[in-house]
Short mmCIF file of C-alpha atoms in Angstrom, two decimals:
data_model
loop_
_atom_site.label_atom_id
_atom_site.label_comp_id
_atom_site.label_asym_id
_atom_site.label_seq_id
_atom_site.Cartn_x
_atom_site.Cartn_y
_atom_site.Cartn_z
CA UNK A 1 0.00 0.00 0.00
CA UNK A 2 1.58 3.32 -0.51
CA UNK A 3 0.68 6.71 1.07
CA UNK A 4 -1.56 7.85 -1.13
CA UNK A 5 -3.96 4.93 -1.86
CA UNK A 6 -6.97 4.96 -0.86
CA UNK A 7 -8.30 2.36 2.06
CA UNK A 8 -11.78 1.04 3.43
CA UNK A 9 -12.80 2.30 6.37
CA UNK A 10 -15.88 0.32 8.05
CA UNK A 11 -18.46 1.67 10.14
CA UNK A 12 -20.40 -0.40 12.35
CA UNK A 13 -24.23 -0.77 11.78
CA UNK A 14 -25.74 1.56 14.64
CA UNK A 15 -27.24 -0.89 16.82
CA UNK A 16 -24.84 -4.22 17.63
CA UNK A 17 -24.91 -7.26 19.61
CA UNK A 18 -21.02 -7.90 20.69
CA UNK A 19 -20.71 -11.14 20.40
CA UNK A 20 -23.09 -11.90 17.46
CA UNK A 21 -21.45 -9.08 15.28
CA UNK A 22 -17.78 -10.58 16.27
CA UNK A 23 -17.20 -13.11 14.01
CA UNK A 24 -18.58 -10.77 11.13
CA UNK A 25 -16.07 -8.25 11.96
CA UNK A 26 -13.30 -10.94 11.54
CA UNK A 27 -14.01 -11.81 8.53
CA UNK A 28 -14.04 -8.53 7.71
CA UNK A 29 -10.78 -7.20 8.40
CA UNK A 30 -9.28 -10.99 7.01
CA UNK A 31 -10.47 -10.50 3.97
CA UNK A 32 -8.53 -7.35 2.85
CA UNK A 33 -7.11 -3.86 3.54
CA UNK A 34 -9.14 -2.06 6.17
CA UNK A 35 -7.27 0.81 7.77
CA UNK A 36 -10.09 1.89 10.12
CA UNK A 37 -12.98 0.41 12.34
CA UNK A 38 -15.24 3.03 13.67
CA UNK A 39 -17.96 1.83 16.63
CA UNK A 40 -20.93 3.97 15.93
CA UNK A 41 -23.63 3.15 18.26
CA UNK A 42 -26.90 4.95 18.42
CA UNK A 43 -29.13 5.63 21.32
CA UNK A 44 -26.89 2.57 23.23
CA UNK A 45 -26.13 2.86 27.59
CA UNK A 46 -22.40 3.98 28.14
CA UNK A 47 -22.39 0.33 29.72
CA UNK A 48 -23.29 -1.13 26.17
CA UNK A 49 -20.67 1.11 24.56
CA UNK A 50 -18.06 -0.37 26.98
CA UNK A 51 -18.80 -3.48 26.44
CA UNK A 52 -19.06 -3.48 22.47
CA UNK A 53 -15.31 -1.54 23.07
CA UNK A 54 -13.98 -4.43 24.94
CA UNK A 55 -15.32 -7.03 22.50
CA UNK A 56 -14.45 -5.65 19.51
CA UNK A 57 -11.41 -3.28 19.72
CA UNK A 58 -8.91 -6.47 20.25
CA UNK A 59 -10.32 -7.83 16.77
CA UNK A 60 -9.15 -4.60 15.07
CA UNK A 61 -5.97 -3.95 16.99
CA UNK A 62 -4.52 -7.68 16.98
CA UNK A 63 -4.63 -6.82 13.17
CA UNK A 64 -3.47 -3.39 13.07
CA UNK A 65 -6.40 -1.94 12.26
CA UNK A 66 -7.08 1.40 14.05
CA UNK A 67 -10.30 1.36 16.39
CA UNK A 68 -12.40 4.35 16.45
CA UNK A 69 -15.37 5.32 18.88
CA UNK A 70 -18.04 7.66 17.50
CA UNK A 71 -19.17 10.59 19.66
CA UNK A 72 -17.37 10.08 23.34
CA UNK A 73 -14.21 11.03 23.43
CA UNK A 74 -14.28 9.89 27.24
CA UNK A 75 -14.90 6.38 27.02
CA UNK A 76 -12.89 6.13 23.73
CA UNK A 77 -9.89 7.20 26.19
CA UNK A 78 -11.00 4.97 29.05
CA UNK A 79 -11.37 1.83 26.92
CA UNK A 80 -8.45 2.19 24.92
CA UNK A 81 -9.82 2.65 21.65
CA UNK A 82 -7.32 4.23 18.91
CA UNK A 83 -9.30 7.58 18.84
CA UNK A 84 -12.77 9.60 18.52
CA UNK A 85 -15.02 10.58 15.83
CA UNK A 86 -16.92 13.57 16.32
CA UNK A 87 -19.92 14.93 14.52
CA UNK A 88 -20.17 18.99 14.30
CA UNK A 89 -23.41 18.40 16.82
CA UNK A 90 -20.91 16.57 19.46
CA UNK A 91 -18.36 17.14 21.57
CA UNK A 92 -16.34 19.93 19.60
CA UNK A 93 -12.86 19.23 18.31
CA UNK A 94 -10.55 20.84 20.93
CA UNK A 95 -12.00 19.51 23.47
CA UNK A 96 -11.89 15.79 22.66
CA UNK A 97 -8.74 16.32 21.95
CA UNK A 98 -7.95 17.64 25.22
CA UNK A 99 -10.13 14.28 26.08
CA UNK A 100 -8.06 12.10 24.14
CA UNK A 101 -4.46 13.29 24.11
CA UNK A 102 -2.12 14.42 21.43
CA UNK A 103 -1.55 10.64 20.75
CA UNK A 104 -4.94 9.48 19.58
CA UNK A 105 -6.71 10.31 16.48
CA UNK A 106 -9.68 12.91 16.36
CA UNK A 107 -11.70 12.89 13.21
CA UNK A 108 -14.30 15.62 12.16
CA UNK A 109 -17.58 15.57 10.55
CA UNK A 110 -17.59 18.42 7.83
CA UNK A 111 -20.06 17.49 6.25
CA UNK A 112 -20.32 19.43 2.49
CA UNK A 113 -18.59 22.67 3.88
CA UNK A 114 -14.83 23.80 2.94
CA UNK A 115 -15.37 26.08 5.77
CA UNK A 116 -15.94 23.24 8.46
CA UNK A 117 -13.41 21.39 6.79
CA UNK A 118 -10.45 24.59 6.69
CA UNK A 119 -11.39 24.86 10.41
CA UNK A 120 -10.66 21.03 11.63
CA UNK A 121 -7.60 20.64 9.50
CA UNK A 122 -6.09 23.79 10.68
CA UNK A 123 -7.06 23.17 14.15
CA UNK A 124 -5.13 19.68 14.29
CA UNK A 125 -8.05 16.80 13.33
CA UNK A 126 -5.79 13.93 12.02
CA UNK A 127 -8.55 13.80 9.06
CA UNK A 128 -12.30 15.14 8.16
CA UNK A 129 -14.63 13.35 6.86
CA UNK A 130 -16.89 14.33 3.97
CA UNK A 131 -20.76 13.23 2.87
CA UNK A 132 -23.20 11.96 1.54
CA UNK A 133 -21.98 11.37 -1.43
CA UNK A 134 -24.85 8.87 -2.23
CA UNK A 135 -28.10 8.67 -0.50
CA UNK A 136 -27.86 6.26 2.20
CA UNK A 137 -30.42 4.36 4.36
CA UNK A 138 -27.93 4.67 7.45
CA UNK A 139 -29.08 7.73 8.15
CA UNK A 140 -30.98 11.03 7.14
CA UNK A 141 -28.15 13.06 5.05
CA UNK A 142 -29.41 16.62 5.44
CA UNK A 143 -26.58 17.35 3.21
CA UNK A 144 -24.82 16.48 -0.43
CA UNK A 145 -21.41 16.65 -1.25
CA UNK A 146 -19.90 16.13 -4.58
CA UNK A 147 -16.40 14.29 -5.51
CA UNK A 148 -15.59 18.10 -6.84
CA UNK A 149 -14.96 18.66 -3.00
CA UNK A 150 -12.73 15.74 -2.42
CA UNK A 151 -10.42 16.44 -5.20
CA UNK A 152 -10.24 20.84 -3.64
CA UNK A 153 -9.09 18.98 -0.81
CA UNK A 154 -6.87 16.92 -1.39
CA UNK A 155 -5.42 19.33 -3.57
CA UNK A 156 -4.65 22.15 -0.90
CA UNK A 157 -4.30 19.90 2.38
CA UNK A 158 -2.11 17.54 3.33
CA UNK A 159 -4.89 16.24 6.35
CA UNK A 160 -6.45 13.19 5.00
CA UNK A 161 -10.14 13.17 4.04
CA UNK A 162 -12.97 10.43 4.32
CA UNK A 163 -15.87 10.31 1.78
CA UNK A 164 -19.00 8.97 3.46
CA UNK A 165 -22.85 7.93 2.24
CA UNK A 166 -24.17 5.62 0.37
CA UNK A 167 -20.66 4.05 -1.23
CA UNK A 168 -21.04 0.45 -2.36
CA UNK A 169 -18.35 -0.84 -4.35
CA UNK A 170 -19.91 0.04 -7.57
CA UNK A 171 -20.12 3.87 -7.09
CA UNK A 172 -17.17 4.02 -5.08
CA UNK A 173 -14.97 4.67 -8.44
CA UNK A 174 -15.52 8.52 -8.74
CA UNK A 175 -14.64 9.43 -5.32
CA UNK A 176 -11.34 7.11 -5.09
CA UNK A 177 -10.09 9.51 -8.43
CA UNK A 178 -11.05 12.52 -6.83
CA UNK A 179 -9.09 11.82 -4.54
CA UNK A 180 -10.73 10.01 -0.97
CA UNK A 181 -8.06 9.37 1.23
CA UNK A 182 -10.81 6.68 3.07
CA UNK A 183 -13.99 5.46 1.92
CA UNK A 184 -16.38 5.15 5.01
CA UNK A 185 -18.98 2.04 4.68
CA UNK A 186 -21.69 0.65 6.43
CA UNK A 187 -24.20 -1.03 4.45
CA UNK A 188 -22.24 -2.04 1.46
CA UNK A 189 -20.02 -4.27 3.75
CA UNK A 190 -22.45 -5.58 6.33
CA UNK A 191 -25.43 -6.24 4.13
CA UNK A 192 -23.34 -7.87 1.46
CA UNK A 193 -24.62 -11.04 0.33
CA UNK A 194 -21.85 -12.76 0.19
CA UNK A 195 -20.75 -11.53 3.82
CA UNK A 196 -18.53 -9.47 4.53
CA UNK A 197 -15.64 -10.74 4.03
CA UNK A 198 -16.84 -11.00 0.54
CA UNK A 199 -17.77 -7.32 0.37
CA UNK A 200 -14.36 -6.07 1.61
CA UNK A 201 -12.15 -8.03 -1.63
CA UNK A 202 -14.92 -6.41 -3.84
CA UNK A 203 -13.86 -2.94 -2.41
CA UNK A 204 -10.52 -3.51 -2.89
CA UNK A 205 -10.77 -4.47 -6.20
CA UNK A 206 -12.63 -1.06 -7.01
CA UNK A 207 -10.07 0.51 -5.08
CA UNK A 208 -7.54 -0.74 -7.31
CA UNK A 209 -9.54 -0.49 -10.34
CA UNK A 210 -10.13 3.08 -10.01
CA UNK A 211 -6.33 3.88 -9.12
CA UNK A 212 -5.72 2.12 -12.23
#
């Protein structure tokens, strides 16, 4: 892999069950490149949090895959997940990183805005995420970014950016050449149905495909 490809970066379905979704995960990150694992958990105890943390984060860190937590910067510290991911509604940037230390990553929601996106990368956010690209049943995108943004980005910054919404690994091919530093999927992995181990070589493949 060199610097500048582009890698998968999973995000859990919102609502889990540790040990059930366990295996699927493993298969997962055997299958092929995955640089990230985010736990995004909706409407879920601190308790359940914690315990989807301990269950999960080994399978991603035994294979040097970073573990993220979405949203609390706290228990992301506490259970020794890799870093945070915070939305512009949650816990703003400086202060998870206070949270979290200098050592762990913070990435920013910045939705379709250069603005947002200036703001994080100049502040310190190891990388922002962009989105939705695609509609997407994961959640309700209030907004719509284009691959024009990804490729301003990655032009001017050196701060990694994430493309997010609706990707499957037939529409991923656009956002890859405009230069994604991450794709961010949820559905188009877990919902394969093949598995997802299956869905994960498929994404690679496009990956590849569109780097040509």
């Amino acid at each position: 892999m060199t610097e500048t490809a582009c890698r998968l970066y999973l995000v859990t379905p919102p609502a889990v069950e540790p040990a059930a979704f366990a295996p699927k995960l493993t298969e997962a990150l055997d299958a092929g490149d995955v640089a990230c694992v985010q736990l995004r958990l909706k409407d879920c105890s601190d308790d359940a949090v914690r315990r989807a943390c301990d269950a999960l984060r080994p399978i991603a860190q035994d294979r040097g895959v970073a573990f993220i937590l979405n949203d609390h910067p706290e228990l992301a510290r506490e259970t020794g997940c890799d870093g945070v991911h915070v939305g512009q509604k949650d816990t703003p940037y400086a202060q998870a990183r206070r949270i979290v230390g200098n050592d762990a990553i913070v990435g920013v929601t910045c939705h379709d805005s250069r603005h947002l996106a200036m703001e994080a990368g100049e502040a310190g956010a190891d990388y922002v995420a962009f989105g939705a690209f695609f509609p997407t049943t994961t959640k309700d995108a209030e907004f719509k970014a284009e691959p024009e943004l990804l490729r301003w980005w990655s032009e001017l910054m050196e701060v990694p950016c994430v493309a997010i919404g609706g990707i499957t690994q037939e529409n991923c091919g656009p956002l890859v050449t405009a230069g994604a530093d991450f794709l961010a999927v949820v559905g188009a992995v877990w919902n394969h149905p093949d598995g997802p181990g299956a869905a994960v070589k498929a994404f690679n493949a496009a990956i590849a495909a569109a780097e040509g």
